[in-house]
PDB file of C-alpha atoms in Angstrom:
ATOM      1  CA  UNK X   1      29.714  47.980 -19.465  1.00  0.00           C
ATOM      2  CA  UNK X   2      27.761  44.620 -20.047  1.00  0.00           C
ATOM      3  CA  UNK X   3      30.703  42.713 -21.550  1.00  0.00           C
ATOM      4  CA  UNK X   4      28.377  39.805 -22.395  1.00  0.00           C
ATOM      5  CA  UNK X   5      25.878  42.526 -24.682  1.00  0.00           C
ATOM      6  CA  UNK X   6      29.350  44.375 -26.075  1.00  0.00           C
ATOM      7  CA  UNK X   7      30.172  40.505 -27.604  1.00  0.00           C
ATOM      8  CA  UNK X   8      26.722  39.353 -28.315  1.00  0.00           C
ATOM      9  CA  UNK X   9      26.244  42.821 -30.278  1.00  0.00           C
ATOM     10  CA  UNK X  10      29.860  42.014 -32.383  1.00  0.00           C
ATOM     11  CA  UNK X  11      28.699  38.491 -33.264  1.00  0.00           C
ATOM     12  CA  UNK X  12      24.929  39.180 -34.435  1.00  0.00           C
ATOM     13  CA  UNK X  13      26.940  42.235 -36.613  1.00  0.00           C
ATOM     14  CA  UNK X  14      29.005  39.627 -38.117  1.00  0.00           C
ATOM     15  CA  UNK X  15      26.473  37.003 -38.995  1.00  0.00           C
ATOM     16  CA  UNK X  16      24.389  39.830 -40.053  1.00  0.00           C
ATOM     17  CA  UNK X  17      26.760  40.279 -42.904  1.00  0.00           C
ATOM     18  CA  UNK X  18      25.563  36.731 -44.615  1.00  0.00           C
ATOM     19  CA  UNK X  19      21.733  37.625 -44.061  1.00  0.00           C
ATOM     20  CA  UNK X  20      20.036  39.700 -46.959  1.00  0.00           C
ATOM     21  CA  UNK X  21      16.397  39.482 -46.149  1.00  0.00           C
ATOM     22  CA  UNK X  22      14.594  40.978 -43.746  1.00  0.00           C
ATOM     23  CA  UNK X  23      17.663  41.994 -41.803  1.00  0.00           C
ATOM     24  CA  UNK X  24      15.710  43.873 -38.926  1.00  0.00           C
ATOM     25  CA  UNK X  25      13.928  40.961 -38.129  1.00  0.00           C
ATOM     26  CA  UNK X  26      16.754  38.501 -38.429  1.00  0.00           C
ATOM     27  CA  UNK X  27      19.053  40.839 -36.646  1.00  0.00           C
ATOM     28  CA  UNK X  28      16.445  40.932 -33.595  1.00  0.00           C
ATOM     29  CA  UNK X  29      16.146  36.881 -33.692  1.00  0.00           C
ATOM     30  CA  UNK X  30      19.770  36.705 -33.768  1.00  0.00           C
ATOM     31  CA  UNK X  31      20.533  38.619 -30.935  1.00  0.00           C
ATOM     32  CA  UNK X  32      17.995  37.265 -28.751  1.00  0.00           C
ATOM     33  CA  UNK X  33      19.246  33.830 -29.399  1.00  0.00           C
ATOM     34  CA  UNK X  34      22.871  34.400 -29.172  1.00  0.00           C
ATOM     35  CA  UNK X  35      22.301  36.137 -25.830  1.00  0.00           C
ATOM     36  CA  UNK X  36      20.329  33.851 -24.241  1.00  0.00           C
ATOM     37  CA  UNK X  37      22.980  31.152 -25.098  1.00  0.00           C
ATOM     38  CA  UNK X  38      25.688  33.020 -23.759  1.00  0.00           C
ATOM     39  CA  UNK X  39      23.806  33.738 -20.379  1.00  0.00           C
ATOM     40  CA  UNK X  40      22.971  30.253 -20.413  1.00  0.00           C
ATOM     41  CA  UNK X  41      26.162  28.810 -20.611  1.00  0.00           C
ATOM     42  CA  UNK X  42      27.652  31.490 -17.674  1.00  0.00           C
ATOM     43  CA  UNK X  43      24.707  30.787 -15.718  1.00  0.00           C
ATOM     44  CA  UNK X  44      24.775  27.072 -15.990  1.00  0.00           C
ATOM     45  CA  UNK X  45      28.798  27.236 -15.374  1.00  0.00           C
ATOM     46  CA  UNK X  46      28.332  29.165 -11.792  1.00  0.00           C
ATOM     47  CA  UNK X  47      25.736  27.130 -10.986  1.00  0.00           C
ATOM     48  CA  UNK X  48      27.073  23.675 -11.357  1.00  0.00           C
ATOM     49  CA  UNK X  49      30.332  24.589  -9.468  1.00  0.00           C
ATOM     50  CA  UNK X  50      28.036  25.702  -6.657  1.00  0.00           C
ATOM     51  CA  UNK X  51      25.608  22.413  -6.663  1.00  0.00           C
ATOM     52  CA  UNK X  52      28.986  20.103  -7.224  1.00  0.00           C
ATOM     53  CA  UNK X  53      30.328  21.298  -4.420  1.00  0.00           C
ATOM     54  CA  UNK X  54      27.277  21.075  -2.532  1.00  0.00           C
ATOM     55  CA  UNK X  55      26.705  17.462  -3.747  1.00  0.00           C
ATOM     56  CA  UNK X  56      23.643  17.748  -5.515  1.00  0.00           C
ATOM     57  CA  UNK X  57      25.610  18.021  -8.912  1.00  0.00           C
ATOM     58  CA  UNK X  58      23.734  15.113 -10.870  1.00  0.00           C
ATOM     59  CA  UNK X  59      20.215  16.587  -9.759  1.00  0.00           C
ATOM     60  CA  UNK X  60      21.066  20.050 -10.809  1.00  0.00           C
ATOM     61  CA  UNK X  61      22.370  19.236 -14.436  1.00  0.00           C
ATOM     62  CA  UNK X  62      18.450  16.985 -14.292  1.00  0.00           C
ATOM     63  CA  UNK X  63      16.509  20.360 -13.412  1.00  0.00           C
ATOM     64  CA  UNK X  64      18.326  22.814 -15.713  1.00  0.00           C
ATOM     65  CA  UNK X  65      17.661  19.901 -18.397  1.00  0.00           C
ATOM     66  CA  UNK X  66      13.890  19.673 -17.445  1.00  0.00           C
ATOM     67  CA  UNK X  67      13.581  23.566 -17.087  1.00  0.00           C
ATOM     68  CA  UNK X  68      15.405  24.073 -21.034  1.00  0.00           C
ATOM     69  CA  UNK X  69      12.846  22.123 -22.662  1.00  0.00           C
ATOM     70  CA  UNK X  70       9.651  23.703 -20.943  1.00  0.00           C
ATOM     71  CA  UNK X  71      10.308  26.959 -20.229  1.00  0.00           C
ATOM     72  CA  UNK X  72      12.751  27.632 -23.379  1.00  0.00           C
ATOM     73  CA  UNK X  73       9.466  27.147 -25.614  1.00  0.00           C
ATOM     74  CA  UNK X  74       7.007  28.694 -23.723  1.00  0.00           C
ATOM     75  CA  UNK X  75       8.178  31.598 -21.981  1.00  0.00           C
ATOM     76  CA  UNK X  76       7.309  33.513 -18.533  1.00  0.00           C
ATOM     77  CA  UNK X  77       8.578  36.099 -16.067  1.00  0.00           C
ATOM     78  CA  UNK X  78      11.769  37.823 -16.989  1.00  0.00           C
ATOM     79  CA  UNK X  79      13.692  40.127 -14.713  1.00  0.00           C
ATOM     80  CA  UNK X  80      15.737  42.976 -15.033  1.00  0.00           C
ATOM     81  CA  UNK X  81      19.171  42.278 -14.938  1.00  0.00           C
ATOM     82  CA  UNK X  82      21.089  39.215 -15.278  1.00  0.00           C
ATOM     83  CA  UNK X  83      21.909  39.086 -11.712  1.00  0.00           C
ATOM     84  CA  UNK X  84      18.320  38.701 -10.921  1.00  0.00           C
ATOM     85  CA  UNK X  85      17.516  35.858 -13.301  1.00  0.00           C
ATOM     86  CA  UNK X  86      20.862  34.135 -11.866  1.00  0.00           C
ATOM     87  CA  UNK X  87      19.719  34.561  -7.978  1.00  0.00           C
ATOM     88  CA  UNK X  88      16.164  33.759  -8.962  1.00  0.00           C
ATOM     89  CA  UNK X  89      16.944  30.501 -11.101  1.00  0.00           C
ATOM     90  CA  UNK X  90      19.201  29.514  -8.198  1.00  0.00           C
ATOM     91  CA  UNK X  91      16.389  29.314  -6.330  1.00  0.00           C
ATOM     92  CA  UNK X  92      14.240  27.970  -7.723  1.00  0.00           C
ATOM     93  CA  UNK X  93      16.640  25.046  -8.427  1.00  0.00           C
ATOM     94  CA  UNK X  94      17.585  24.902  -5.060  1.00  0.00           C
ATOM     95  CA  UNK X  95      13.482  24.566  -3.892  1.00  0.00           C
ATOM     96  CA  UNK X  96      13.167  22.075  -6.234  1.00  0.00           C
ATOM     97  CA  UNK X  97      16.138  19.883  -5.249  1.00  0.00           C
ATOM     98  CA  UNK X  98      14.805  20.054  -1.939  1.00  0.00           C
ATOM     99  CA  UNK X  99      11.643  19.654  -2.633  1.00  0.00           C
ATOM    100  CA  UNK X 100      12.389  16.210  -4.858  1.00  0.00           C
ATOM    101  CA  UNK X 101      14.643  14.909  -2.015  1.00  0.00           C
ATOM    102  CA  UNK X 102      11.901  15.047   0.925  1.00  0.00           C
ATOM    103  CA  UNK X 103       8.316  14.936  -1.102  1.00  0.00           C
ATOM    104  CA  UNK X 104       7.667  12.599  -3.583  1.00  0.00           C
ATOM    105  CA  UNK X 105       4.994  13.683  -6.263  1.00  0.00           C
ATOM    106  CA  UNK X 106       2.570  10.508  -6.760  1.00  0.00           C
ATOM    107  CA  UNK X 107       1.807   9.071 -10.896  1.00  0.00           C
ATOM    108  CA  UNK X 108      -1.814  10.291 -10.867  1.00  0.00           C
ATOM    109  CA  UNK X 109      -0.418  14.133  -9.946  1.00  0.00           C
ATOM    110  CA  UNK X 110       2.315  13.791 -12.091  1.00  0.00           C
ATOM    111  CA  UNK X 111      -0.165  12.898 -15.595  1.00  0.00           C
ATOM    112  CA  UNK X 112      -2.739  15.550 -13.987  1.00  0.00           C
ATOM    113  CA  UNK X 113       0.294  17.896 -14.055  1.00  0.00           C
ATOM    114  CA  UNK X 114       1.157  17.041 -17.827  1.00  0.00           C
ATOM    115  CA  UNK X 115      -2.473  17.489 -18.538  1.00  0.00           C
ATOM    116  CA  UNK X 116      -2.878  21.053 -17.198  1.00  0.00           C
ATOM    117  CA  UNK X 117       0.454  21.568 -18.634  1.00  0.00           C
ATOM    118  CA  UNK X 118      -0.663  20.553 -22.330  1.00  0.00           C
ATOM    119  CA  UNK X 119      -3.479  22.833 -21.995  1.00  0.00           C
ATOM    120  CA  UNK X 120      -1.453  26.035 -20.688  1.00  0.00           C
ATOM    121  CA  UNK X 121       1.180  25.541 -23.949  1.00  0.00           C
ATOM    122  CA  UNK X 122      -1.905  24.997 -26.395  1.00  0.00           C
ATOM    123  CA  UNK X 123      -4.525  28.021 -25.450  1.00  0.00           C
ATOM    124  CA  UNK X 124      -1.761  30.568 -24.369  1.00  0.00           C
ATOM    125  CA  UNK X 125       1.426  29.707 -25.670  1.00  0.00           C
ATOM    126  CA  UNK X 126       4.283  30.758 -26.549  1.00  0.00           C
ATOM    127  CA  UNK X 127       4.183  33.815 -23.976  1.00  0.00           C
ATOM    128  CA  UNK X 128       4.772  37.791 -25.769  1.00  0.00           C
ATOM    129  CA  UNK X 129       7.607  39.340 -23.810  1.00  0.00           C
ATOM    130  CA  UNK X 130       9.640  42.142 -24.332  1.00  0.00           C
ATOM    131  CA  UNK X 131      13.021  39.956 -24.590  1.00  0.00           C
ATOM    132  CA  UNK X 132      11.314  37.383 -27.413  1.00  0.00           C
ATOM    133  CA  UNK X 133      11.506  38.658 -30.793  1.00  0.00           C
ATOM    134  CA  UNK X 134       8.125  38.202 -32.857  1.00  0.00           C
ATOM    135  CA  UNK X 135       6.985  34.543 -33.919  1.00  0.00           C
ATOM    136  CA  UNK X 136       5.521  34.067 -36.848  1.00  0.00           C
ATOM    137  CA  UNK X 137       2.089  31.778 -36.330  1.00  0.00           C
ATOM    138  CA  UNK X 138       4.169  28.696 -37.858  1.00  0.00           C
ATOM    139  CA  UNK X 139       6.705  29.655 -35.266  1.00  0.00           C
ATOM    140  CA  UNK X 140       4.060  29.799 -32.422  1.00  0.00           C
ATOM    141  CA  UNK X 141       3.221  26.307 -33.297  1.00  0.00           C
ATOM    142  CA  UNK X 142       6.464  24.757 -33.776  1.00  0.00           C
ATOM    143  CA  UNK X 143       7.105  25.948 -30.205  1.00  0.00           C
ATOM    144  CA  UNK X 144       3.527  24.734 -28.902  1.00  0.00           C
ATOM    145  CA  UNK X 145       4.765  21.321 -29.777  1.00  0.00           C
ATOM    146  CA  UNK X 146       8.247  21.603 -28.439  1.00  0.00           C
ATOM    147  CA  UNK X 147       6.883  22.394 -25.110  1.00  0.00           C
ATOM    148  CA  UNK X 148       4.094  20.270 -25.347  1.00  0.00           C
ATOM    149  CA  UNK X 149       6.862  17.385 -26.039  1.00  0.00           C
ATOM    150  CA  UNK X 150       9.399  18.437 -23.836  1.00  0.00           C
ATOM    151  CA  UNK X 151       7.079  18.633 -20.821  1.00  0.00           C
ATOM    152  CA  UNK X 152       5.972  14.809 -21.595  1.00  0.00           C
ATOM    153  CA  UNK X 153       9.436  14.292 -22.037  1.00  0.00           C
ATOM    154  CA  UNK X 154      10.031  15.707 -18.296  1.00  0.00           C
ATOM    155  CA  UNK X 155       7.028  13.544 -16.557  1.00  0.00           C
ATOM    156  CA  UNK X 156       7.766  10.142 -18.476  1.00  0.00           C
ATOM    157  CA  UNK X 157      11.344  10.611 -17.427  1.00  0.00           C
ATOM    158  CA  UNK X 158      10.102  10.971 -13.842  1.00  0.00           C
ATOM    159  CA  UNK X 159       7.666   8.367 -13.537  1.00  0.00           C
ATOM    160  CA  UNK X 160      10.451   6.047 -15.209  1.00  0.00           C
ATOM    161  CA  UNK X 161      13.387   7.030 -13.387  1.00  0.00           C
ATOM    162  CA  UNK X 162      10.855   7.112 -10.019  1.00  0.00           C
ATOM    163  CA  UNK X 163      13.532   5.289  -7.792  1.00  0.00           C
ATOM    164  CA  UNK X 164      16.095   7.947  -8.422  1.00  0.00           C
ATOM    165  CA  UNK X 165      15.943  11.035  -6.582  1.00  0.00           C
ATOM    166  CA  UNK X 166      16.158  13.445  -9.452  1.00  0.00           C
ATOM    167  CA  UNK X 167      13.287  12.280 -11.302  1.00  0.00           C
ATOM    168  CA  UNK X 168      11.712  14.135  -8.391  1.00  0.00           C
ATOM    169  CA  UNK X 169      13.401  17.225  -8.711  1.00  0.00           C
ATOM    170  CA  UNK X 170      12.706  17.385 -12.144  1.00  0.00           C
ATOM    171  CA  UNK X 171       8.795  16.992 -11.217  1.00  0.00           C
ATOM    172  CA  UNK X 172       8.955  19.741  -9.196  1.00  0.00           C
ATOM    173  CA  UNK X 173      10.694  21.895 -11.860  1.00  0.00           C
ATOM    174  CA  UNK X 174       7.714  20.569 -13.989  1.00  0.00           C
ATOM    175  CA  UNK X 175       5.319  21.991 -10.831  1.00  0.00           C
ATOM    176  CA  UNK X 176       7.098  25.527 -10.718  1.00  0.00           C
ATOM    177  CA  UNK X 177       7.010  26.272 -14.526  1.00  0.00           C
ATOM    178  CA  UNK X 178       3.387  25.306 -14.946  1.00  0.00           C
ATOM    179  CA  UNK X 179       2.620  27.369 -11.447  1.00  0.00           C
ATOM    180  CA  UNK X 180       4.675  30.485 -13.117  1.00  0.00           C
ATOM    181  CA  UNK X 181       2.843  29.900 -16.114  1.00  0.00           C
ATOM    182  CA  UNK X 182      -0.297  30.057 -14.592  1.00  0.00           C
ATOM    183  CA  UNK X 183       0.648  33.328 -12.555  1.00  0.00           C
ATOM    184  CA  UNK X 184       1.935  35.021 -15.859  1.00  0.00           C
ATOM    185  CA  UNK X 185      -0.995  34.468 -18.106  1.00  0.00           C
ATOM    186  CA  UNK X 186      -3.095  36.040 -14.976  1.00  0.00           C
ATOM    187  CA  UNK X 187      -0.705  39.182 -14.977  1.00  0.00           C
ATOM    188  CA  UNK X 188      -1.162  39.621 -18.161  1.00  0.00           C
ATOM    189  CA  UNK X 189      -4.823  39.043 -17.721  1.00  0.00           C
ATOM    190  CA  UNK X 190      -5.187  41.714 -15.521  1.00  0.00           C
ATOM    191  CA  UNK X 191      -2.518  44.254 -16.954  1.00  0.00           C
ATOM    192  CA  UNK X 192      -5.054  44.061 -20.075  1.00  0.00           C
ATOM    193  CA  UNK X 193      -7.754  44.746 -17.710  1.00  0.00           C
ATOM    194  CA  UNK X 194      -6.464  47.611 -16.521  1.00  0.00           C
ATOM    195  CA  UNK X 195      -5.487  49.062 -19.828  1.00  0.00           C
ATOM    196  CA  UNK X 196      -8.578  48.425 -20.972  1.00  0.00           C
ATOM    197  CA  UNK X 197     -10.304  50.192 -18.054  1.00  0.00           C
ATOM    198  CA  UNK X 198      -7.984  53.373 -18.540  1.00  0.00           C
ATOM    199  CA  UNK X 199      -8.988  53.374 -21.906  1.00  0.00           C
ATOM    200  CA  UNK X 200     -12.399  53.450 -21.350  1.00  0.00           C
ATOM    201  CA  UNK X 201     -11.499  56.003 -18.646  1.00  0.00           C
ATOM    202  CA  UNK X 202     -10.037  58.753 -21.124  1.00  0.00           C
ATOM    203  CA  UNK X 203     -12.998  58.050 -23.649  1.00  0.00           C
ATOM    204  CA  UNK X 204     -15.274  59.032 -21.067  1.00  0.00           C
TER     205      UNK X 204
END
């Protein structure tokens, strides 16, 4: 039994009881939320005991700051289990500590980054998953500007805090959610594709 789902579901039932609009929609938003907080919180707990004890404590809190205020408002890949995410944001943070300790990213990539970033969050975000629940178009747009300000917030922080060796781990964080971006959008480019060939398939 997923204790985490088991609580989530007990909370979301319980604040459901002071919602009395549109209670199917609220009571998807709700649990999305609420779970993602609570993974969050066990995730980030593991994962700073491991990078404290490796001694790389300060620049893991900086990635899984940079990585909350990009990816939280745009979206990407998801995996199956919770296990999966854990193992898979563990290394990525782990790449990009690395990474930021032994390559530095220069100013000019770093703004071309933003740039390319700004576009991805304004002509295709936020991303449709499965685990989001449905945005209305104001919603959409609040998010468009969260991530559009939280990925300036990630490169100005870099390029000012240059001499310290987290503002390049943070840059690469920057790097791998703009790279995963651009790998989602053409997934779903060519899932589409290929739905729209079988379509026209059974038509004809």
């Amino acid at each position: 039994m997923d204790i985490n789902a088991t609580l989530c579901n007990k909370i979301v039932d319980n604040m459901m009881k002071y919602v009395e609009n549109d209670k199917e929609t609220q009571k998807e938003k709700l649990n999305y939320y609420i779970r993602v907080i609570m993974d969050g919180v066990g995730n980030f707990a593991i994962m700073l005991l491991v990078f404290l004890l490796s001694g790389f404590g300060i620049e893991y809190i900086a990635c899984y700051i940079a990585l909350s205020v990009t990816r939280t408002f745009l979206g990407g890949f998801h995996l199956k289990t919770g296990d999966q995410c854990l193992m898979m944001t563990f290394g990525v943070f782990y790449v990009c500590i690395v990474l930021g300790h032994i390559c530095d990213v220069a100013i000019p990539a770093k703004l071309l980054v933003l740039i390319c970033w700004i576009l991805v969050v304004w002509l295709y975000g936020p991303f449709k998953s499965p685990q989001r629940p449905r945005y209305s178009d104001a919603k959409k747009q609040r998010f468009r500007i969260m991530a559009t300000t939280g990925g300036c917030i990630v490169v100005i922080c870099s390029i000012i805090f240059g001499k310290y060796v987290f503002s390049g781990c943070i840059m690469w964080v920057m790097i791998y959610q703009l790279t995963e971006s651009i790998l989602f959008i053409a997934h779903e480019r060519i899932n589409n594709l290929n739905a729209h060939k079988t379509f026209k398939g059974k038509e004809g």
